[in-house]
XYZ file of C-alpha atoms in Angstrom:
217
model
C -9.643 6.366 -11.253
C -5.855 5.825 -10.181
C -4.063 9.521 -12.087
C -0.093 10.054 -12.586
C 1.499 12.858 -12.284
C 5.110 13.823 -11.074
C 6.628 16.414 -8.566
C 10.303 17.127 -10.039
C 10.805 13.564 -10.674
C 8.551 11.807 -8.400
C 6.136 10.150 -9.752
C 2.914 10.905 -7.270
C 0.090 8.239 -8.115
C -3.240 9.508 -6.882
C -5.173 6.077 -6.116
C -8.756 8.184 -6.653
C -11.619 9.449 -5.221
C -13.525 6.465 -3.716
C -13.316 3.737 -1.498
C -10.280 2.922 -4.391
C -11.593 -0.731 -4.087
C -9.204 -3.475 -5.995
C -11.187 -4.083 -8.462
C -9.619 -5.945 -11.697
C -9.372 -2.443 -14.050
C -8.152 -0.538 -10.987
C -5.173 -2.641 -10.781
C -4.806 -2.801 -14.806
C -4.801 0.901 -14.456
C -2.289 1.199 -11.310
C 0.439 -1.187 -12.966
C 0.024 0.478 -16.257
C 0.925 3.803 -14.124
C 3.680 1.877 -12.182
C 4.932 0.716 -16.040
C 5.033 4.620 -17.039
C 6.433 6.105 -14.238
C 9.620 3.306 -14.484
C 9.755 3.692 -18.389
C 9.956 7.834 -17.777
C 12.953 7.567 -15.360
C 11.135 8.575 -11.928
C 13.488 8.242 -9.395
C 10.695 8.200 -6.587
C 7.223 6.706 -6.163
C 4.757 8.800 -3.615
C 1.422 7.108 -3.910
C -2.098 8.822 -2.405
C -5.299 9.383 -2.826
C -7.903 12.569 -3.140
C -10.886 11.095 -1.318
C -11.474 10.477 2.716
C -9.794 6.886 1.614
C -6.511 5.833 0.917
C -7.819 2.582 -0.106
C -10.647 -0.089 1.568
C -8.620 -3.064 0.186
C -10.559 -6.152 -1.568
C -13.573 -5.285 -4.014
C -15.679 -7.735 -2.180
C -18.422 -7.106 -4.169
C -16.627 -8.491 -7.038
C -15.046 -11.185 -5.479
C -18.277 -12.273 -4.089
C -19.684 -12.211 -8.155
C -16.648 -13.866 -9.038
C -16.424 -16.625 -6.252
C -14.798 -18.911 -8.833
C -11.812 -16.292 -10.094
C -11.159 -16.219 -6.191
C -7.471 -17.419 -6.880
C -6.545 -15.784 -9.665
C -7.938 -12.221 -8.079
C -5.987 -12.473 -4.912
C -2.872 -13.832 -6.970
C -3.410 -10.590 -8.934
C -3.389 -8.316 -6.007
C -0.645 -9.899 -4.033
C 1.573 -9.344 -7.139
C 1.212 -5.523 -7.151
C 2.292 -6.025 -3.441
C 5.725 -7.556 -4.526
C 5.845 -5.260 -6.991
C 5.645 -1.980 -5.154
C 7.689 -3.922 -1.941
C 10.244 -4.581 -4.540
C 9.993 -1.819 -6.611
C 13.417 -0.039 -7.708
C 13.236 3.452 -6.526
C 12.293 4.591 -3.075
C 8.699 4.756 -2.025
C 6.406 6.431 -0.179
C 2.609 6.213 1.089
C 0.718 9.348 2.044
C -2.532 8.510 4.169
C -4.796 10.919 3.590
C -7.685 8.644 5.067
C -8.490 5.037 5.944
C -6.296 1.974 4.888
C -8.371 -1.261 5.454
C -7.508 -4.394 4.992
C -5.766 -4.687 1.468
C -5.249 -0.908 1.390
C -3.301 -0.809 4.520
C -1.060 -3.819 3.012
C -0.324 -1.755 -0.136
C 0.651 0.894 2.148
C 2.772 -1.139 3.993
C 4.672 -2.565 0.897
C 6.143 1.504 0.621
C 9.254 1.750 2.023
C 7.864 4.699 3.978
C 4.615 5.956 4.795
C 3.149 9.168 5.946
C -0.286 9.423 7.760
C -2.723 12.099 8.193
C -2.692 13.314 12.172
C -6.010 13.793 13.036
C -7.861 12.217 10.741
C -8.533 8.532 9.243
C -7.614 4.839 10.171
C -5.231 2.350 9.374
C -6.451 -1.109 10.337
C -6.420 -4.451 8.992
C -9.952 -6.038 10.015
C -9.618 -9.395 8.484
C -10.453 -11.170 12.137
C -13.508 -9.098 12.547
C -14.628 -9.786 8.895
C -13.854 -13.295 9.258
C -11.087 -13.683 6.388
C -8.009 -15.093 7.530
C -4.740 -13.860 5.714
C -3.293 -15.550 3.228
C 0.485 -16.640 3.709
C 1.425 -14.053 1.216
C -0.149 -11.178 2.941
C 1.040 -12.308 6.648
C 4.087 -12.617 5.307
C 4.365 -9.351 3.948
C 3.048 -7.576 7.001
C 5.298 -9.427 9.222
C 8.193 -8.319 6.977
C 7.636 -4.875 7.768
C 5.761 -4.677 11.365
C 7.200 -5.756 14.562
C 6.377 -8.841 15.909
C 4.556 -7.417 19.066
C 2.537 -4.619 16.300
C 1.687 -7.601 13.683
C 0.252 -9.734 16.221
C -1.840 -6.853 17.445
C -2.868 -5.334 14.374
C -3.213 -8.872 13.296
C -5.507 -10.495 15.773
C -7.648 -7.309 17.197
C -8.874 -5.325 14.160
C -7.456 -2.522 16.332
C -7.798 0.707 14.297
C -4.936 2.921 14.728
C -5.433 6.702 14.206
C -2.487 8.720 12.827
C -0.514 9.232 16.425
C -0.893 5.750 17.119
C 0.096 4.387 14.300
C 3.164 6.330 14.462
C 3.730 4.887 18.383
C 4.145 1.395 17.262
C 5.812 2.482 13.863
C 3.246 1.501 11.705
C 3.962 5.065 10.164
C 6.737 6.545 9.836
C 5.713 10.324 10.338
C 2.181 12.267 10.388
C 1.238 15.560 8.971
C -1.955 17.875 9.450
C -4.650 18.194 6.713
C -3.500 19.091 3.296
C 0.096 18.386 4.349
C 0.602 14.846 4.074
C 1.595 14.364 0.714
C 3.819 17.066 0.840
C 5.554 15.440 4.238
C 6.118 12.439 2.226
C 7.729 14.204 -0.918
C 10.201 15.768 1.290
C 11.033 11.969 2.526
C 11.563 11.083 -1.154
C 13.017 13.760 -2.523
C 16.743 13.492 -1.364
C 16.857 9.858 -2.124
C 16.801 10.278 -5.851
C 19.501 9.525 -7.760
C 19.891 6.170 -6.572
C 20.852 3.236 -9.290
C 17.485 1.641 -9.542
C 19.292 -2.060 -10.612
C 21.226 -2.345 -7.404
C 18.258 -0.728 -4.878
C 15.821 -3.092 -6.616
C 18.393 -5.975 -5.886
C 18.903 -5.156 -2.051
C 14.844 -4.756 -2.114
C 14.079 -8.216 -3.745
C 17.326 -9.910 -1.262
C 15.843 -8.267 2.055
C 12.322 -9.282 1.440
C 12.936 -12.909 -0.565
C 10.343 -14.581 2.126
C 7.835 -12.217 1.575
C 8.043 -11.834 -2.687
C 8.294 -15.513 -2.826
C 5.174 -16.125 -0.124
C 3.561 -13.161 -2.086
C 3.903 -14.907 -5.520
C 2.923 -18.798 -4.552
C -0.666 -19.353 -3.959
């Protein structure tokens, strides 16, 4: 269960315990936090997670009892995308453990992320699993990869361990064990202050493809 708490005034939402699958109450619960932390004047997001998982992405197992909600599911989860891509105070992703799939796109929406060193993957197996991405989400991960790093996270299911992932600037910094969250607070710390109308602007005008890929289906 997604928690909120704050660190001066960074709000740091803990994604949970588990796998932190997308299921539809998980993401009721993560906007309502999102909605809280805006309305209480954070002037950071860190988001992370307690568990060995950052997040595994997709609930398949409800999408799979749900086949005919397919739309309105993914349309669901590719708007908290935009929304934390877009989102009017800085960001920040601390990778305590895996990111698959979905997980690792949330991540990537962050404006920076933070990945444990020794520990964990970050990988986005939808070739291997045999579900393509949707325009939305290769636009987003385009938006924010390099073009030589999207088309090989893209089309090899590679799974890139902390160092790696830093390599090919997937992340932007790792940290040992019990140090990752605080790595990315001191990222986000010195970037308060900043006037959340004209951040969210230059947010919404340097991604535009992406939001507007993200929020068509």
């Amino acid at each position: 269960m997604p928690t909120l708490e704050y660190h001066d005034k960074i709000a740091v939402l803990d994604l949970g315990g588990d796998e932190n699958r997308f299921s539809p109450d998980f993401l009721d619960e993560v906007n309502a936090h999102l909605d809280t932390a805006l309305a209480e004047g954070a002037q950071g997001l860190l988001t992370t997670a307690s568990g060995k998982f950052y997040s595994n992405g997709l609930d398949l197992d409800w999408l799979g009892a749900n086949a005919d909600r397919a739309q309105w599911y993914v349309g669901r989860v590719q708007a908290l995308f935009a929304r934390v891509l877009t989102l009017p105070v800085p960001t920040a992703a601390a990778l305590p453990g895996h990111a698959f799939g979905a997980g690792a796109m949330l991540a990537i929406a962050h404006d920076y992320r933070v990945m444990r060193a020794d520990r964990g993957y970050f990988c986005f197996p939808e070739v291997d699993i045999r579900i393509p991405f949707t325009p939305g989400m290769a636009a987003l991960i385009q938006a924010k990869l390099t073009p030589k790093t999207a088309v090989a996270s893209m089309t090899t299911g590679r799974r890139y361990g902390g160092e790696a992932a830093a390599e090919v600037d997937i992340v932007d910094a790792t940290a040992p064990e019990g140090q990752v969250t605080g790595a990315a607070l001191e990222m986000l710390l010195p970037l308060g202050g900043k006037d959340s109308g004209t951040l969210g602007a230059i947010k919404n005008t340097m991604f535009a493809p992406a939001v507007t890929a993200l929020t068509t289906l």
